[in-house]
CSV table of C-alpha atoms in Angstrom, one decimal:
chain,number,residue,atom,x,y,z
A,1,MET,CA,-33.6,1.5,-11.3
A,2,ASP,CA,-34.8,3.3,-14.2
A,3,LYS,CA,-35.5,2.4,-17.7
A,4,ALA,CA,-32.7,4.4,-19.3
A,5,ALA,CA,-30.3,3.0,-16.5
A,6,LEU,CA,-31.4,-0.8,-16.8
A,7,LYS,CA,-30.4,0.2,-20.7
A,8,ARG,CA,-27.1,1.3,-19.6
A,9,LEU,CA,-26.7,-1.5,-17.6
A,10,THR,CA,-27.9,-4.5,-19.9
A,11,LYS,CA,-25.4,-2.5,-22.6
A,12,ARG,CA,-21.9,-3.4,-20.3
A,13,THR,CA,-20.0,-6.6,-21.0
A,14,GLU,CA,-19.1,-6.7,-17.9
A,15,LEU,CA,-22.9,-7.6,-16.8
A,16,TYR,CA,-22.4,-10.5,-19.2
A,17,ILE,CA,-19.2,-11.8,-18.1
A,18,PHE,CA,-20.4,-11.7,-14.6
A,19,ILE,CA,-23.5,-13.7,-15.1
A,20,VAL,CA,-21.5,-16.3,-17.5
A,21,LEU,CA,-18.6,-16.4,-14.4
A,22,ILE,CA,-21.6,-17.3,-12.0
A,23,ALA,CA,-23.3,-20.1,-13.9
A,24,LEU,CA,-20.0,-21.3,-15.3
A,25,CYS,CA,-19.0,-21.6,-11.3
A,26,ILE,CA,-22.3,-23.4,-10.7
A,27,VAL,CA,-21.9,-26.0,-13.7
A,28,ILE,CA,-18.4,-26.7,-13.0
A,29,HIS,CA,-19.3,-27.2,-9.3
A,30,VAL,CA,-22.6,-30.0,-10.0
A,31,ILE,CA,-20.1,-31.6,-13.2
A,32,SER,CA,-17.3,-31.6,-10.4
A,33,GLY,CA,-19.5,-33.5,-7.5
A,34,GLY,CA,-19.4,-30.0,-5.6
A,35,GLN,CA,-15.6,-29.4,-5.9
A,36,LEU,CA,-15.4,-26.0,-6.8
A,37,LEU,CA,-17.4,-24.0,-4.5
A,38,VAL,CA,-16.0,-25.2,-1.7
A,39,PRO,CA,-13.6,-23.0,0.6
A,40,GLY,CA,-10.5,-25.2,0.0
A,41,LYS,CA,-10.9,-24.6,-3.9
A,42,ILE,CA,-12.0,-21.1,-3.8
A,43,PHE,CA,-8.8,-20.0,-1.3
A,44,THR,CA,-6.6,-21.4,-4.1
A,45,ILE,CA,-8.6,-19.6,-7.2
A,46,LEU,CA,-8.2,-16.1,-4.8
A,47,ARG,CA,-4.3,-17.5,-4.5
A,48,ALA,CA,-4.3,-17.7,-8.5
A,49,MET,CA,-6.0,-14.9,-9.1
A,50,VAL,CA,-3.5,-12.3,-7.1
A,51,THR,CA,-0.4,-11.6,-9.4
A,52,ASP,CA,-2.6,-12.2,-12.8
A,53,GLY,CA,-5.2,-10.1,-11.6
A,54,ILE,CA,-2.5,-7.4,-10.6
A,55,PHE,CA,-0.9,-7.5,-14.4
A,56,ALA,CA,-4.2,-7.2,-15.8
A,57,LEU,CA,-5.0,-3.9,-13.7
A,58,GLY,CA,-1.9,-2.6,-15.5
A,59,CYS,CA,-2.7,-3.8,-19.0
A,60,LEU,CA,-6.5,-2.1,-18.2
A,61,VAL,CA,-5.0,1.3,-17.9
A,62,VAL,CA,-2.7,1.1,-20.7
A,63,MET,CA,-5.5,-0.4,-23.0
A,64,ILE,CA,-7.9,2.4,-21.5
A,65,SER,CA,-5.3,5.0,-23.0
A,66,GLY,CA,-5.3,3.7,-26.6
A,67,GLY,CA,-2.2,1.1,-25.9
A,68,PHE,CA,-1.0,-2.2,-25.7
A,69,ASP,CA,1.9,-3.4,-23.6
A,70,LEU,CA,3.2,-6.9,-24.7
A,71,SER,CA,6.7,-6.1,-21.9
A,72,PHE,CA,5.1,-6.0,-18.5
A,73,PRO,CA,6.5,-9.7,-18.2
A,74,ALA,CA,9.7,-9.3,-19.4
A,75,ILE,CA,9.9,-5.8,-17.0
A,76,ALA,CA,8.6,-8.2,-14.2
A,77,ALA,CA,10.9,-10.8,-14.3
A,78,LEU,CA,14.2,-8.3,-15.2
A,79,SER,CA,12.8,-6.1,-11.9
A,80,TYR,CA,12.3,-9.6,-9.4
A,81,SER,CA,15.5,-11.7,-10.9
A,82,LEU,CA,17.7,-9.0,-10.6
A,83,ALA,CA,16.4,-7.5,-7.2
A,84,THR,CA,16.1,-11.4,-6.1
A,85,THR,CA,19.8,-11.7,-6.5
A,86,ILE,CA,21.3,-8.4,-5.2
A,87,CYS,CA,19.4,-9.4,-2.1
A,88,LEU,CA,20.7,-12.8,-2.5
A,89,ASN,CA,24.0,-11.4,-2.8
A,90,ASN,CA,23.9,-8.7,-0.1
A,91,GLY,CA,22.5,-11.0,2.9
A,92,TRP,CA,19.0,-9.1,2.5
A,93,CYS,CA,15.1,-9.5,2.9
A,94,GLN,CA,15.7,-12.4,5.9
A,95,SER,CA,13.7,-10.7,8.3
A,96,ASN,CA,11.1,-8.7,5.4
A,97,PRO,CA,10.9,-8.3,2.2
A,98,ILE,CA,11.0,-4.8,1.7
A,99,ALA,CA,13.9,-3.8,0.2
A,100,GLY,CA,13.7,-6.6,-2.1
A,101,PHE,CA,9.7,-5.4,-3.1
A,102,LEU,CA,11.4,-1.4,-3.6
A,103,LEU,CA,14.1,-2.4,-5.8
A,104,ALA,CA,12.2,-4.4,-8.3
A,105,MET,CA,10.0,-1.5,-8.6
A,106,LEU,CA,12.6,0.7,-8.7
A,107,ILE,CA,13.4,-1.5,-11.9
A,108,GLY,CA,10.4,-1.7,-12.9
A,109,LEU,CA,10.0,1.9,-13.1
A,110,ILE,CA,13.1,2.8,-14.9
A,111,LEU,CA,12.5,0.2,-17.8
A,112,GLY,CA,8.8,1.2,-17.7
A,113,MET,CA,10.3,5.1,-18.3
A,114,PHE,CA,11.9,3.7,-21.3
A,115,ASN,CA,8.6,2.5,-22.5
A,116,GLY,CA,7.4,5.6,-21.8
A,117,LEU,CA,10.0,7.7,-23.4
A,118,ILE,CA,9.9,6.2,-26.8
A,119,ILE,CA,6.0,5.7,-27.3
A,120,ALA,CA,5.9,9.4,-25.9
A,121,ASN,CA,8.1,11.4,-27.5
A,122,PHE,CA,8.0,9.1,-31.2
A,123,LYS,CA,4.3,8.2,-31.2
A,124,LEU,CA,4.5,5.1,-32.2
A,125,ASN,CA,2.8,1.7,-32.6
A,126,THR,CA,2.9,0.7,-28.9
A,127,MET,CA,2.3,-3.1,-29.7
A,128,LEU,CA,5.2,-3.0,-31.5
A,129,VAL,CA,7.3,-0.5,-29.5
A,130,THR,CA,6.4,-3.0,-26.3
A,131,LEU,CA,7.1,-5.9,-28.8
A,132,GLY,CA,10.5,-4.9,-29.2
A,133,THR,CA,11.2,-3.5,-25.4
A,134,GLN,CA,10.3,-7.3,-24.1
A,135,THR,CA,13.0,-8.9,-26.5
A,136,LEU,CA,15.6,-5.9,-25.0
A,137,PHE,CA,14.6,-7.0,-21.5
A,138,THR,CA,14.4,-10.5,-22.1
A,139,GLY,CA,18.1,-10.4,-23.6
A,140,ILE,CA,19.3,-8.4,-20.6
A,141,SER,CA,17.9,-10.6,-18.1
A,142,MET,CA,18.9,-13.7,-19.8
A,143,GLY,CA,21.9,-12.7,-21.8
A,144,LEU,CA,23.3,-9.9,-20.8
A,145,LEU,CA,23.2,-10.5,-17.0
A,146,GLN,CA,22.7,-14.4,-17.1
A,147,LEU,CA,20.2,-14.1,-14.0
A,148,LYS,CA,20.3,-18.1,-12.7
A,149,GLU,CA,17.0,-19.8,-11.3
A,150,ILE,CA,16.8,-18.7,-7.2
A,151,THR,CA,15.5,-21.7,-5.9
A,152,SER,CA,16.1,-23.0,-2.3
A,153,LYS,CA,18.4,-20.4,-1.1
A,154,LEU,CA,15.4,-17.5,-1.3
A,155,PRO,CA,15.6,-14.9,1.5
A,156,ASN,CA,13.2,-15.8,4.4
A,157,GLY,CA,11.8,-13.0,3.8
A,158,PHE,CA,10.2,-13.6,1.0
A,159,LYS,CA,8.9,-16.9,2.0
A,160,SER,CA,7.2,-15.8,5.0
A,161,LEU,CA,5.3,-13.6,2.9
A,162,GLY,CA,4.6,-15.9,0.4
A,163,THR,CA,3.2,-18.1,3.1
A,164,ALA,CA,1.7,-16.0,5.3
A,165,LYS,CA,-2.0,-16.5,5.7
A,166,LEU,CA,-5.4,-14.6,6.7
A,167,MET,CA,-7.3,-18.2,7.7
A,168,THR,CA,-7.2,-21.5,6.8
A,169,TYR,CA,-9.7,-24.3,6.1
A,170,THR,CA,-9.4,-27.5,7.0
A,171,THR,CA,-11.3,-30.7,5.6
A,172,THR,CA,-10.9,-34.5,5.8
A,173,VAL,CA,-9.8,-36.0,2.4
A,174,GLY,CA,-9.6,-39.8,2.5
A,175,THR,CA,-8.5,-40.6,5.8
A,176,ARG,CA,-6.4,-37.5,6.2
A,177,GLN,CA,-7.0,-33.8,7.2
A,178,VAL,CA,-6.2,-31.6,4.7
A,179,SER,CA,-5.4,-27.8,4.9
A,180,TYR,CA,-6.3,-24.8,2.8
A,181,ASP,CA,-4.3,-21.1,3.9
A,182,LEU,CA,-6.1,-17.5,2.5
A,183,SER,CA,-3.0,-16.3,1.3
A,184,VAL,CA,-2.4,-12.7,3.0
A,185,THR,CA,-1.7,-11.6,-0.7
A,186,ILE,CA,-5.0,-11.5,-1.8
A,187,LEU,CA,-5.2,-8.4,0.2
A,188,PHE,CA,-2.7,-6.8,-2.3
A,189,LEU,CA,-5.0,-8.0,-5.4
A,190,ILE,CA,-8.1,-5.8,-3.4
A,191,ALA,CA,-6.0,-2.5,-3.2
A,192,PHE,CA,-4.9,-2.6,-6.2
A,193,CYS,CA,-8.8,-2.6,-7.6
A,194,ILE,CA,-9.2,0.0,-5.3
A,195,LEU,CA,-6.6,2.3,-6.5
A,196,THR,CA,-6.9,1.8,-10.0
A,197,SER,CA,-11.0,2.3,-10.0
A,198,PHE,CA,-10.1,5.5,-7.9
A,199,ILE,CA,-7.6,6.6,-10.1
A,200,LEU,CA,-9.9,6.1,-13.2
A,201,ASN,CA,-13.2,7.5,-11.6
A,202,LYS,CA,-12.0,10.4,-9.6
A,203,THR,CA,-8.7,11.7,-11.0
A,204,MET,CA,-7.6,14.6,-14.1
A,205,PHE,CA,-5.5,11.4,-14.6
A,206,GLY,CA,-8.1,8.9,-14.9
A,207,ARG,CA,-10.2,11.0,-16.9
A,208,ALA,CA,-7.0,12.1,-19.2
A,209,LEU,CA,-6.4,8.3,-20.1
A,210,TYR,CA,-10.4,7.9,-20.8
A,211,ALA,CA,-10.0,11.3,-23.3
A,212,ILE,CA,-6.5,9.8,-24.9
A,213,GLY,CA,-8.0,6.5,-25.5
A,214,GLY,CA,-11.3,7.7,-26.9
A,215,ASN,CA,-9.5,10.5,-28.9
A,216,GLU,CA,-6.0,11.5,-28.9
A,217,VAL,CA,-5.5,15.0,-30.7
A,218,SER,CA,-9.4,15.8,-29.0
A,219,ALA,CA,-8.1,15.2,-25.8
A,220,GLU,CA,-4.4,17.7,-26.7
A,221,ARG,CA,-7.3,20.0,-28.0
A,222,ALA,CA,-9.2,19.6,-24.4
A,223,GLY,CA,-6.1,20.6,-22.8
A,224,TYR,CA,-4.5,17.1,-21.6
A,225,ASN,CA,-1.1,17.1,-21.7
A,226,VAL,CA,-0.8,13.6,-23.6
A,227,LYS,CA,2.8,13.3,-23.9
A,228,ARG,CA,3.4,13.5,-20.1
A,229,THR,CA,0.3,11.5,-19.3
A,230,LYS,CA,2.0,8.7,-21.3
A,231,PHE,CA,5.1,8.9,-19.9
A,232,ILE,CA,3.8,8.5,-16.3
A,233,LEU,CA,1.0,5.5,-17.6
A,234,TYR,CA,4.2,3.6,-18.6
A,235,ALA,CA,6.2,4.5,-16.2
A,236,VAL,CA,3.8,3.8,-13.4
A,237,VAL,CA,2.9,0.3,-15.0
A,238,GLY,CA,6.9,-0.8,-15.2
A,239,MET,CA,6.5,0.0,-11.3
A,240,VAL,CA,3.7,-2.4,-10.6
A,241,ALA,CA,4.8,-4.9,-12.9
A,242,GLY,CA,8.0,-5.3,-10.9
A,243,PHE,CA,6.2,-5.4,-7.8
A,244,THR,CA,4.0,-8.0,-9.1
A,245,GLY,CA,6.9,-9.7,-10.2
A,246,MET,CA,8.4,-10.0,-7.0
A,247,LEU,CA,5.1,-10.8,-5.3
A,248,ARG,CA,5.5,-13.9,-7.4
A,249,VAL,CA,8.8,-14.6,-6.0
A,250,CYS,CA,6.6,-14.5,-3.1
A,251,LEU,CA,4.2,-16.8,-3.6
A,252,THR,CA,5.7,-19.8,-5.8
A,253,SER,CA,9.5,-19.5,-3.9
A,254,GLN,CA,11.6,-19.0,-6.6
A,255,ALA,CA,12.5,-16.3,-9.0
A,256,VAL,CA,12.8,-17.8,-12.4
A,257,PRO,CA,14.1,-15.2,-15.5
A,258,LYS,CA,12.4,-17.1,-18.1
A,259,ALA,CA,9.3,-17.9,-15.7
A,260,LEU,CA,6.7,-15.6,-17.6
A,261,ILE,CA,7.3,-15.6,-20.7
A,262,GLY,CA,3.9,-15.7,-22.7
A,263,LYS,CA,1.9,-14.7,-19.8
A,264,GLU,CA,0.6,-11.7,-22.0
A,265,MET,CA,-1.4,-14.1,-23.7
A,266,THR,CA,-3.1,-14.9,-20.8
A,267,ILE,CA,-3.2,-11.3,-19.4
A,268,ILE,CA,-4.7,-9.4,-22.2
A,269,PRO,CA,-8.0,-11.5,-23.6
A,270,ALA,CA,-9.1,-11.3,-20.2
A,271,VAL,CA,-8.7,-7.4,-20.1
A,272,ILE,CA,-10.4,-7.7,-24.0
A,273,LEU,CA,-13.1,-9.7,-22.6
A,274,GLY,CA,-13.5,-8.1,-19.7
A,275,GLY,CA,-15.3,-4.7,-21.8
A,276,ALA,CA,-12.0,-3.0,-22.5
A,277,SER,CA,-11.6,-1.6,-25.9
A,278,ILE,CA,-8.8,-2.3,-28.2
A,279,PHE,CA,-9.3,0.9,-29.5
A,280,GLY,CA,-9.5,2.5,-26.5
A,281,GLY,CA,-11.4,4.7,-24.3
A,282,GLU,CA,-13.7,1.8,-22.3
A,283,GLY,CA,-12.6,-0.6,-19.6
A,284,THR,CA,-13.6,-1.5,-16.0
A,285,VAL,CA,-11.6,-3.0,-12.9
A,286,PHE,CA,-15.1,-4.9,-12.4
A,287,GLY,CA,-15.4,-6.2,-15.8
A,288,THR,CA,-11.4,-6.8,-15.9
A,289,MET,CA,-11.8,-8.9,-12.4
A,290,CYS,CA,-14.9,-10.9,-13.5
A,291,ALA,CA,-13.0,-11.7,-16.9
A,292,MET,CA,-9.7,-12.4,-15.0
A,293,GLY,CA,-11.7,-14.8,-12.5
A,294,LEU,CA,-13.6,-16.6,-15.6
A,295,ILE,CA,-9.9,-17.6,-17.0
A,296,THR,CA,-8.8,-18.6,-13.3
A,297,VAL,CA,-11.5,-20.9,-12.5
A,298,VAL,CA,-11.2,-22.6,-16.3
A,299,SER,CA,-7.8,-23.2,-15.6
A,300,ASN,CA,-8.3,-24.4,-12.1
A,301,SER,CA,-11.4,-26.6,-12.6
A,302,MET,CA,-10.3,-28.4,-16.1
A,303,LEU,CA,-9.0,-32.0,-14.0
A,304,LEU,CA,-12.2,-31.7,-11.6
A,305,ILE,CA,-14.2,-32.5,-14.5
A,306,GLY,CA,-12.0,-34.5,-16.6
A,307,ILE,CA,-11.0,-32.0,-18.9
A,308,ASP,CA,-6.6,-32.0,-19.7
A,309,THR,CA,-4.7,-28.9,-19.1
A,310,ALA,CA,-3.4,-28.6,-22.5
A,311,TRP,CA,-6.8,-27.4,-23.7
A,312,GLN,CA,-5.9,-24.2,-21.8
A,313,ASN,CA,-4.4,-22.5,-24.9
A,314,LEU,CA,-7.5,-23.2,-27.0
A,315,PHE,CA,-9.8,-22.0,-24.6
A,316,ASN,CA,-7.5,-18.5,-24.1
A,317,GLY,CA,-7.5,-18.3,-28.1
A,318,ILE,CA,-11.3,-18.3,-28.3
A,319,ILE,CA,-11.4,-15.5,-25.6
A,320,ILE,CA,-8.9,-13.7,-27.7
A,321,LEU,CA,-11.4,-14.3,-30.7
A,322,VAL,CA,-14.5,-13.5,-28.7
A,323,GLY,CA,-13.1,-10.5,-27.2
A,324,ILE,CA,-11.7,-9.0,-30.0
A,325,THR,CA,-15.1,-9.5,-31.9
A,326,ILE,CA,-16.8,-7.8,-29.0
A,327,SER,CA,-14.5,-4.9,-28.5
A,328,ALA,CA,-14.7,-4.2,-32.6
A,329,ILE,CA,-19.1,-4.7,-32.7
A,330,GLN,CA,-19.1,-2.3,-29.9
A,331,ALA,CA,-16.8,0.2,-31.7
A,332,LYS,CA,-18.7,0.0,-34.7
A,333,ARG,CA,-21.6,1.0,-33.1
A,334,ARG,CA,-20.4,4.1,-31.0
A,335,ASN,CA,-19.1,5.3,-34.7
A,336,GLY,CA,-22.6,4.5,-36.4
């Protein structure tokens, strides 16, 4: 590696996040008496990262385009609640969950298209628009449709996917044996990481997102169809939110309409911390996954080191401030 490449590498936020992640894992492992870097705990952390990681990838592509999406938890909740209710009422998904996923993705696509139409055609502030639609979608779910919590009656197809495993690790705790499963759903996160990275780095659509996030006017002058790109972006992100919400239903074995309220306050800080600029035009899949891993490790390891989980909100607040500060400093350097 030449000096120029090394210099570029040292300027990338994700490099430092990766180093912090590795160092933090080692520190927590030592403090907890060797309880973190073991297969069982690693399997648990990976399982916890699946849905949040895919949500983060959706936020990443939106932030690269220079926007913010606060509505994805509401889209996911309405999509999976309505889809699960329909499947349950019609006796679907008893053998496999495909129909439920397709239905949730369709609902998410429609809701995402609603976001896209407003944002693309009226050029309004994306944070304000999605804050409004977040409230609207939650109102539809909780008020208009009055969707109920579904737990014990969940279709068997959903439960089967949620408990499917790639491998099992068994250990002895005291006088009993405890088994930990590596969920098969981790493959979905890996697939989304590969697909998102490919789209961002190897396609015209990805280049359009970076160009629009960098300077929307310049992107339009360069020939990019900004309106169409934004519409497609929010429609696809809505569809991914629907898919991810249904995946969460499978993993938790319950469909609770209000379960994702406030989820954006965990996901968005991770994306910012991972190197995505709040002004658009920057961000990588690797950085986002490193930051998501950092947050997941901390939230799943607090009890191991004797810290109450109530401190999680403090940690997220610090991340927001640090992430925004880093993003602002980077933007000032680029423009300086």
